[in-house]
Tab-separated table of C-alpha atoms in Angstrom:
chain	number	residue	atom	x	y	z
P	1	MET	CA	-21.980	-8.707	-7.230
P	2	GLN	CA	-22.642	-11.797	-5.992
P	3	ALA	CA	-19.413	-13.901	-5.917
P	4	GLY	CA	-15.774	-13.645	-5.875
P	5	SER	CA	-13.078	-11.957	-4.009
P	6	ALA	CA	-13.514	-8.374	-5.488
P	7	ALA	CA	-17.315	-8.734	-5.206
P	8	GLN	CA	-16.732	-8.931	-1.217
P	9	ILE	CA	-14.357	-6.588	-1.416
P	10	LEU	CA	-16.598	-4.197	-3.062
P	11	LEU	CA	-19.967	-4.831	-0.960
P	12	ALA	CA	-17.852	-5.138	2.759
P	13	TRP	CA	-17.315	-1.931	3.146
P	14	GLU	CA	-20.776	-0.418	1.616
P	15	ASP	CA	-23.545	1.111	4.170
P	16	PRO	CA	-25.490	-1.726	5.672
P	17	GLU	CA	-28.691	-1.175	3.402
P	18	LYS	CA	-26.588	-1.498	0.194
P	19	LEU	CA	-24.752	-3.966	1.647
P	20	HIS	CA	-28.074	-6.326	2.640
P	21	ARG	CA	-29.487	-5.934	-0.591
P	22	GLY	CA	-26.226	-7.098	-2.383
P	23	LEU	CA	-26.018	-10.056	-0.212
P	24	VAL	CA	-29.424	-11.330	-2.246
P	25	ASN	CA	-28.357	-14.441	-4.096
P	26	ALA	CA	-24.524	-13.957	-2.929
P	27	LYS	CA	-22.483	-16.818	-2.843
P	28	PHE	CA	-20.924	-15.240	0.457
P	29	THR	CA	-22.668	-14.271	3.825
P	30	ALA	CA	-22.580	-10.889	5.776
P	31	ALA	CA	-20.532	-13.066	8.356
P	32	ASN	CA	-17.680	-13.390	4.875
P	33	LEU	CA	-18.175	-9.689	4.730
P	34	ALA	CA	-17.482	-8.704	8.167
P	35	ALA	CA	-14.151	-11.373	8.046
P	36	VAL	CA	-13.125	-9.461	5.068
P	37	ARG	CA	-13.300	-6.158	6.558
P	38	ARG	CA	-11.098	-7.334	9.866
P	39	ARG	CA	-8.879	-9.197	7.656
P	40	GLY	CA	-8.262	-6.269	5.131
P	41	TRP	CA	-8.832	-8.625	1.873
P	42	ALA	CA	-11.002	-11.492	0.349
P	43	GLN	CA	-10.471	-14.698	-1.241
P	44	SER	CA	-12.372	-16.619	-3.748
P	45	VAL	CA	-11.932	-20.080	-4.358
P	46	GLY	CA	-14.190	-21.971	-7.107
P	47	GLU	CA	-17.008	-19.447	-5.993
P	48	ARG	CA	-17.378	-17.410	-9.491
P	49	GLU	CA	-16.052	-20.637	-11.792
P	50	ALA	CA	-14.755	-23.908	-10.978
P	51	GLY	CA	-10.914	-24.511	-10.666
P	52	VAL	CA	-10.157	-20.372	-10.338
P	53	ALA	CA	-9.097	-18.598	-7.108
P	54	SER	CA	-8.497	-15.175	-6.551
P	55	VAL	CA	-7.453	-12.889	-3.729
P	56	SER	CA	-8.929	-9.023	-3.853
P	57	ALA	CA	-7.975	-6.100	-1.452
P	58	PRO	CA	-9.568	-2.236	-1.291
P	59	VAL	CA	-8.561	0.617	-3.282
P	60	ARG	CA	-9.604	3.333	-1.530
P	61	GLY	CA	-10.489	7.095	-2.874
P	62	PRO	CA	-11.412	10.707	-0.936
P	63	ASN	CA	-12.392	10.578	2.505
P	64	ASN	CA	-11.060	6.518	2.807
P	65	LYS	CA	-13.845	5.391	1.001
P	66	VAL	CA	-13.537	1.834	-1.069
P	67	ILE	CA	-13.765	2.841	-4.705
P	68	ALA	CA	-12.405	-0.175	-6.162
P	69	ALA	CA	-10.534	-3.529	-5.768
P	70	VAL	CA	-7.312	-4.480	-6.773
P	71	SER	CA	-7.358	-8.656	-7.793
P	72	ILE	CA	-5.218	-11.405	-8.854
P	73	SER	CA	-7.111	-14.762	-10.111
P	74	GLY	CA	-6.000	-17.795	-12.164
P	75	PRO	CA	-6.370	-21.401	-11.595
P	76	MET	CA	-6.215	-22.991	-8.419
P	77	GLU	CA	-2.936	-25.105	-9.382
P	78	ARG	CA	-1.191	-21.704	-9.161
P	79	LEU	CA	-2.630	-19.605	-6.433
P	80	SER	CA	-3.571	-22.835	-4.533
P	81	ARG	CA	-7.186	-23.253	-2.617
P	82	GLN	CA	-5.784	-20.637	0.398
P	83	PRO	CA	-4.835	-17.735	-2.212
P	84	GLY	CA	-4.982	-15.176	0.603
P	85	ARG	CA	-2.651	-17.078	3.234
P	86	ILE	CA	0.071	-16.991	0.193
P	87	HIS	CA	-0.593	-13.762	-1.875
P	88	ALA	CA	-2.928	-11.247	0.153
P	89	ALA	CA	0.107	-9.595	1.812
P	90	ALA	CA	1.088	-8.362	-2.057
P	91	VAL	CA	-2.090	-7.736	-2.628
P	92	VAL	CA	-3.043	-5.890	0.229
P	93	ALA	CA	0.346	-3.676	-0.265
P	94	THR	CA	-0.456	-3.420	-3.931
P	95	ALA	CA	-3.827	-1.549	-3.235
P	96	ALA	CA	-2.337	0.811	-0.542
P	97	ARG	CA	0.140	2.084	-3.028
P	98	LEU	CA	-2.751	2.641	-5.344
P	99	SER	CA	-4.993	4.189	-2.639
P	100	GLU	CA	-2.054	6.712	-2.025
P	101	HIS	CA	-1.172	7.470	-5.629
P	102	LEU	CA	-4.938	8.224	-5.978
P	103	ALA	CA	-5.011	10.222	-2.714
P	104	LYS	CA	-1.911	12.360	-4.151
P	105	ASN	CA	-3.416	13.019	-7.193
P	106	ASN	CA	-6.767	14.102	-5.892
P	107	LYS	CA	-5.688	16.804	-4.282
């Protein structure tokens, strides 16, 4: 988990020790992950592969713990160089619906 928006999501809410271990050789920084936590979503542009963009949001399980990420990815020409600005709201809403579904079915 060293690159991409899903990796940012999965690391952003980890405990500090695991978060800092995850940053070794990562293409993003602790400051990037702090911004991800504030916004509630992550974006990647050419981070994993040239010409590919993605947006991810956290899926939460029991106790509000981040257990997965919902993502969309595609060519930059389709998602743009700022995919979060255009697509984050839809990805966050989808992740929230999935989190709600998991919470209901985990009772």
